[in-house]
């Protein structure tokens, strides 16, 4: 029984155990299944969170990138800009996720020290934050991320010297400019007396100290370069201290590396094994292989795949309604209408100076080449072509009928009459060259709205109503009136006639001292060609007054009556028999003494021209006597190549300042009716109508004579007297072709028919594309300095795609004393309302001293001693182009420094004998491109100029971002400062 019972019990226990095992197994299985399900759910959740996190990161990156792009086009984003970024979801995620992006400015703009490579410069800084909350639509998983960053904007004028290509220093006298120095190319450093750098010096390329850009040894200059180290002490940079060496080094030729292939030949150079030690001695203040610095124009064009030349900064824009050069050759161009596909993009539009807030002046050979005038326009009364003004016809269009076609010679009575009839009408005879080259002008008020649209208002006739003529002088000697202009049929020259002209296109007399056969300098600022008998000179108190001593054509000197195109006097010598005697182009008479009735000699104004020896002379070592001297009646004078005869528009800066200050007399001369503006507004133009952005930009583009309408002077053959061979340094636009057009756009240097008597080119506009703009009367410029609230300071920028000449003191009345150099604080007036932020921007910048006279430039084009300079003071940031340096070779430009640009110390150009005289200059020197119009090679120092004593210094006021010239380009840098996840 017990056994059976035990057996039964044993079997029961086994059953229970089996059941327990089964239960346990079931529990384990259930647990395993439960665990697997939980882990699967957890894994799925992790995956969803990971994907959501990735979407949040993508959202943050997308918003950062889009936000960064805003600053490539503007300095401050608008509310619309921010909303657009916030609503722009990253691609590829939007179907699975909801994005909630918020951009917040966490601090208002303030000035701060730039960091890293730009340390030492002052940035205009904004602080921003981007918050991105992303929700997975299927699971509800959310991830919130935040990124904080600085937006630093660094003005280009905070650099003392900035070059986009190779930067060359080889001064003879002491050069101690100051300010940060950077080159996006290579840096050549050598000096005869002393070259001192007080701030960081950097080059994206190499630093060379033992060879010049043309291959000459630095022994030709010396071994006197000093750079201040991080402790503030000057340390000498020895001849063998460059990052690469011409004579001693290791490895292969650095300039044979791929990044230099296709560029102009460089001197051979090898790695300097001692460079790390040399570099360390300057404690971070001397850098090679440094970071490139590019402006938005360059950055955006690289992104688009076609890198843009910085010359586009100063070029005309391309908007729908414009014409542009779309291809072809200089002699057979294709000129097309701008379409939405070919118009400027938003970044290019914003960066161009032509679109900056202020006034834009455009000139062209035909109406349809003016901005916005590409199509035939009609107003409500059926008058066509009311888009700009034609200057060489009476009514400003194409004759009284307003004919739709403006082809052929204008009707009789040539020359536009300003609306204010007291001002002199333009002498259309001397302005008009042929039917192909008309004279059209358009003046506009310009601004850009928040959406990037350029707004332009035509005020051509309003501004021209102030006059287009240099006011006639009244010259007295010993109390006796020697020269005085009278109105035809009247006894006086109206007190306000031509007095307030801002844009001057003609004048009555040519200033320039006496020109008698002895060649002595006059000190009385005398005028030329006012001889009533049309003889070679007029003598008054023993002084001779004439433009040049050449024989004039006395058988008919009026514009359409002369028998020889080369002998054009601006006085009607033939009296009543002259075919042009009744022409309305002559509105003035002159007399020689106050006691006389007006002489029966009419006086007609003529275009403003000067001779630029650098542009007109292809080699500074020419035998001038053999090439250019001529003798008439025993008098020796020099003929001139038409290549150097520059047609000028003079901008009277003092009158512009009166206008922008609201001068009551000037304002009263503006038309109340009869112009497009006055008819649209039912009132006169007012100075308050001129858009400004911390001041005004005045932009000028003169393309008269530009046959292929591309803003380039098609005469790249600058070496070897037009030898027809493309030499290194001639291909300015880099298209691989030697661009020339000797038929329609450019004269040759020494073709006999294009070396002319000076009066043949001094008083008449030829067809050539030799255009430039000059700033006169600019010692006090438009604007004001607000010491109490610097942010309210208004500055002034002049910009042009042409060459620009700055005559006399500019934005300065003097200096307290000439120093070595003069401290910027010693420029006058300092820290007054007239201490105005200023910049001058152009194809090239040439400085004309206080003693410059156009007459002497024609009378003595190659006699340097007769073009004597005087001390001059300038205060402005300069942004311009230069020539191209290359290895020394023949042919070259003659003189010193063959095939070089002259270095930064000759970046400002000169045309006078400055020996013993000083140019005091305070500013910033920025070179972003090569000159495409004033493209003559650097020449010194036999016929073109001798250099001034250079009292030059960096203007430290530009270190304050609230005191910058309007339109200043900015480098922009986003600096990330924080990243965090806001939820767990």
CSV table of C-alpha atoms in Angstrom, one decimal, residues 424-593:
chain,number,residue,atom,x,y,z
A,424,UNK,CA,23.5,128.5,-70.6
A,425,UNK,CA,22.2,126.0,-73.2
A,426,UNK,CA,24.5,123.2,-74.3
A,427,UNK,CA,26.6,123.9,-77.4
A,428,UNK,CA,25.3,121.0,-79.5
A,429,UNK,CA,27.6,121.7,-82.3
A,430,UNK,CA,30.7,120.9,-80.3
A,431,UNK,CA,29.0,118.1,-78.4
A,432,UNK,CA,27.7,116.4,-81.6
A,433,UNK,CA,30.2,114.2,-83.5
A,434,UNK,CA,28.1,112.1,-85.9
A,435,UNK,CA,24.7,110.4,-86.1
A,436,UNK,CA,26.0,107.3,-84.5
A,437,UNK,CA,27.1,109.1,-81.4
A,438,UNK,CA,24.3,111.0,-79.9
A,439,UNK,CA,24.4,112.4,-76.4
A,440,UNK,CA,21.7,111.1,-74.0
A,441,UNK,CA,21.5,111.5,-70.3
A,442,UNK,CA,19.2,110.2,-67.6
A,443,UNK,CA,19.3,111.3,-63.9
A,444,UNK,CA,17.4,109.3,-61.4
A,445,UNK,CA,16.7,109.1,-57.7
A,446,UNK,CA,17.5,105.5,-56.6
A,447,UNK,CA,16.7,103.2,-53.8
A,448,UNK,CA,16.0,99.5,-53.2
A,449,UNK,CA,12.9,98.3,-51.3
A,450,UNK,CA,12.9,95.5,-48.7
A,451,UNK,CA,12.0,93.0,-51.4
A,452,UNK,CA,15.1,93.9,-53.5
A,453,UNK,CA,13.3,95.9,-56.2
A,454,UNK,CA,15.2,98.9,-57.5
A,455,UNK,CA,13.1,102.1,-57.5
A,456,UNK,CA,14.2,104.8,-59.8
A,457,UNK,CA,12.5,108.2,-60.4
A,458,UNK,CA,13.5,110.3,-63.4
A,459,UNK,CA,14.6,113.8,-62.4
A,460,UNK,CA,16.8,114.5,-65.5
A,461,UNK,CA,15.3,117.9,-66.4
A,462,UNK,CA,15.0,118.9,-62.8
A,463,UNK,CA,18.7,118.5,-62.0
A,464,UNK,CA,19.7,119.9,-65.5
A,465,UNK,CA,17.7,123.0,-64.8
A,466,UNK,CA,20.4,124.0,-62.3
A,467,UNK,CA,22.8,124.3,-65.3
A,468,UNK,CA,25.2,122.3,-67.2
A,469,UNK,CA,28.0,124.9,-67.7
A,470,UNK,CA,31.0,126.1,-65.7
A,471,UNK,CA,30.2,129.7,-64.7
A,472,UNK,CA,32.2,132.1,-66.9
A,473,UNK,CA,34.9,133.9,-64.9
A,474,UNK,CA,35.3,137.6,-64.6
A,475,UNK,CA,39.0,138.3,-64.8
A,476,UNK,CA,40.5,141.6,-63.7
A,477,UNK,CA,44.0,142.9,-63.7
A,478,UNK,CA,45.0,146.0,-61.7
A,479,UNK,CA,41.3,146.7,-61.2
A,480,UNK,CA,40.5,146.6,-64.9
A,481,UNK,CA,38.2,144.0,-66.3
A,482,UNK,CA,40.1,141.9,-68.8
A,483,UNK,CA,37.5,139.3,-69.5
A,484,UNK,CA,33.7,139.5,-68.8
A,485,UNK,CA,30.9,137.5,-70.3
A,486,UNK,CA,27.8,139.3,-71.5
A,487,UNK,CA,24.5,137.8,-72.6
A,488,UNK,CA,23.7,138.4,-76.3
A,489,UNK,CA,21.8,141.7,-76.6
A,490,UNK,CA,22.2,142.5,-73.0
A,491,UNK,CA,24.7,144.1,-70.7
A,492,UNK,CA,25.0,141.6,-67.9
A,493,UNK,CA,25.6,138.0,-67.2
A,494,UNK,CA,22.7,137.0,-64.8
A,495,UNK,CA,23.9,136.8,-61.2
A,496,UNK,CA,22.8,133.2,-60.9
A,497,UNK,CA,23.4,132.0,-64.4
A,498,UNK,CA,25.4,128.7,-64.3
A,499,UNK,CA,26.2,129.4,-60.7
A,500,UNK,CA,24.5,126.3,-59.2
A,501,UNK,CA,25.4,123.7,-61.9
A,502,UNK,CA,26.1,120.4,-60.3
A,503,UNK,CA,26.7,118.3,-63.4
A,504,UNK,CA,29.0,120.4,-65.6
A,505,UNK,CA,29.5,119.4,-69.2
A,506,UNK,CA,30.9,122.5,-70.9
A,507,UNK,CA,32.8,125.7,-70.1
A,508,UNK,CA,33.6,129.1,-71.6
A,509,UNK,CA,37.3,129.2,-71.1
A,510,UNK,CA,40.2,126.9,-70.5
A,511,UNK,CA,42.1,127.6,-67.3
A,512,UNK,CA,45.8,127.2,-67.3
A,513,UNK,CA,48.3,130.1,-66.9
A,514,UNK,CA,50.2,131.8,-69.7
A,515,UNK,CA,51.6,129.7,-72.5
A,516,UNK,CA,53.9,132.1,-74.3
A,517,UNK,CA,56.8,130.7,-76.3
A,518,UNK,CA,59.1,131.0,-73.3
A,519,UNK,CA,57.0,128.4,-71.5
A,520,UNK,CA,57.0,130.2,-68.2
A,521,UNK,CA,54.3,129.4,-65.7
A,522,UNK,CA,51.6,131.9,-65.0
A,523,UNK,CA,50.5,132.5,-61.4
A,524,UNK,CA,47.3,134.4,-62.2
A,525,UNK,CA,45.1,131.4,-63.3
A,526,UNK,CA,44.6,133.0,-66.7
A,527,UNK,CA,42.4,131.7,-69.4
A,528,UNK,CA,43.0,130.7,-73.0
A,529,UNK,CA,41.7,131.6,-76.4
A,530,UNK,CA,40.0,134.9,-75.6
A,531,UNK,CA,41.7,136.8,-78.4
A,532,UNK,CA,39.2,139.0,-80.4
A,533,UNK,CA,41.4,138.8,-83.5
A,534,UNK,CA,41.9,135.1,-83.5
A,535,UNK,CA,45.7,135.5,-83.5
A,536,UNK,CA,47.9,133.1,-81.7
A,537,UNK,CA,48.0,135.2,-78.4
A,538,UNK,CA,46.4,138.1,-76.7
A,539,UNK,CA,48.8,140.2,-74.7
A,540,UNK,CA,47.7,142.0,-71.6
A,541,UNK,CA,50.1,143.7,-69.2
A,542,UNK,CA,52.9,141.8,-70.8
A,543,UNK,CA,51.3,138.4,-70.3
A,544,UNK,CA,50.2,136.2,-73.2
A,545,UNK,CA,46.8,134.6,-73.0
A,546,UNK,CA,46.0,131.7,-75.4
A,547,UNK,CA,45.3,128.1,-75.2
A,548,UNK,CA,48.3,127.0,-77.3
A,549,UNK,CA,50.5,128.8,-79.8
A,550,UNK,CA,49.2,127.3,-83.0
A,551,UNK,CA,47.7,128.8,-86.1
A,552,UNK,CA,44.0,129.1,-86.0
A,553,UNK,CA,41.7,128.8,-89.0
A,554,UNK,CA,40.5,132.4,-89.5
A,555,UNK,CA,38.4,131.7,-92.5
A,556,UNK,CA,35.6,130.2,-90.5
A,557,UNK,CA,35.9,128.9,-87.0
A,558,UNK,CA,32.3,128.3,-86.1
A,559,UNK,CA,31.4,124.7,-85.5
A,560,UNK,CA,29.8,123.9,-88.9
A,561,UNK,CA,31.7,126.5,-90.9
A,562,UNK,CA,35.4,125.7,-90.4
A,563,UNK,CA,37.3,124.4,-93.4
A,564,UNK,CA,39.6,122.3,-91.3
A,565,UNK,CA,38.4,119.9,-88.7
A,566,UNK,CA,41.7,120.3,-86.8
A,567,UNK,CA,41.6,124.0,-86.3
A,568,UNK,CA,38.6,124.8,-84.1
A,569,UNK,CA,38.7,127.9,-82.0
A,570,UNK,CA,35.7,128.6,-79.8
A,571,UNK,CA,35.4,132.2,-80.9
A,572,UNK,CA,33.4,133.2,-84.0
A,573,UNK,CA,36.2,135.1,-85.8
A,574,UNK,CA,34.5,135.6,-89.1
A,575,UNK,CA,31.8,137.9,-88.1
A,576,UNK,CA,28.6,138.3,-90.1
A,577,UNK,CA,29.9,136.2,-93.0
A,578,UNK,CA,30.2,133.2,-90.8
A,579,UNK,CA,27.7,130.5,-91.8
A,580,UNK,CA,26.9,129.8,-88.2
A,581,UNK,CA,26.4,133.5,-87.3
A,582,UNK,CA,22.7,133.1,-86.5
A,583,UNK,CA,23.0,129.9,-84.6
A,584,UNK,CA,21.4,129.9,-81.2
A,585,UNK,CA,24.4,127.8,-79.9
A,586,UNK,CA,26.1,131.1,-79.2
A,587,UNK,CA,24.4,133.0,-76.4
A,588,UNK,CA,27.2,135.1,-75.0
A,589,UNK,CA,29.6,137.9,-76.0
A,590,UNK,CA,32.7,139.0,-74.2
A,591,UNK,CA,34.5,142.3,-73.7
A,592,UNK,CA,38.0,143.1,-72.6
A,593,UNK,CA,37.5,146.2,-70.5
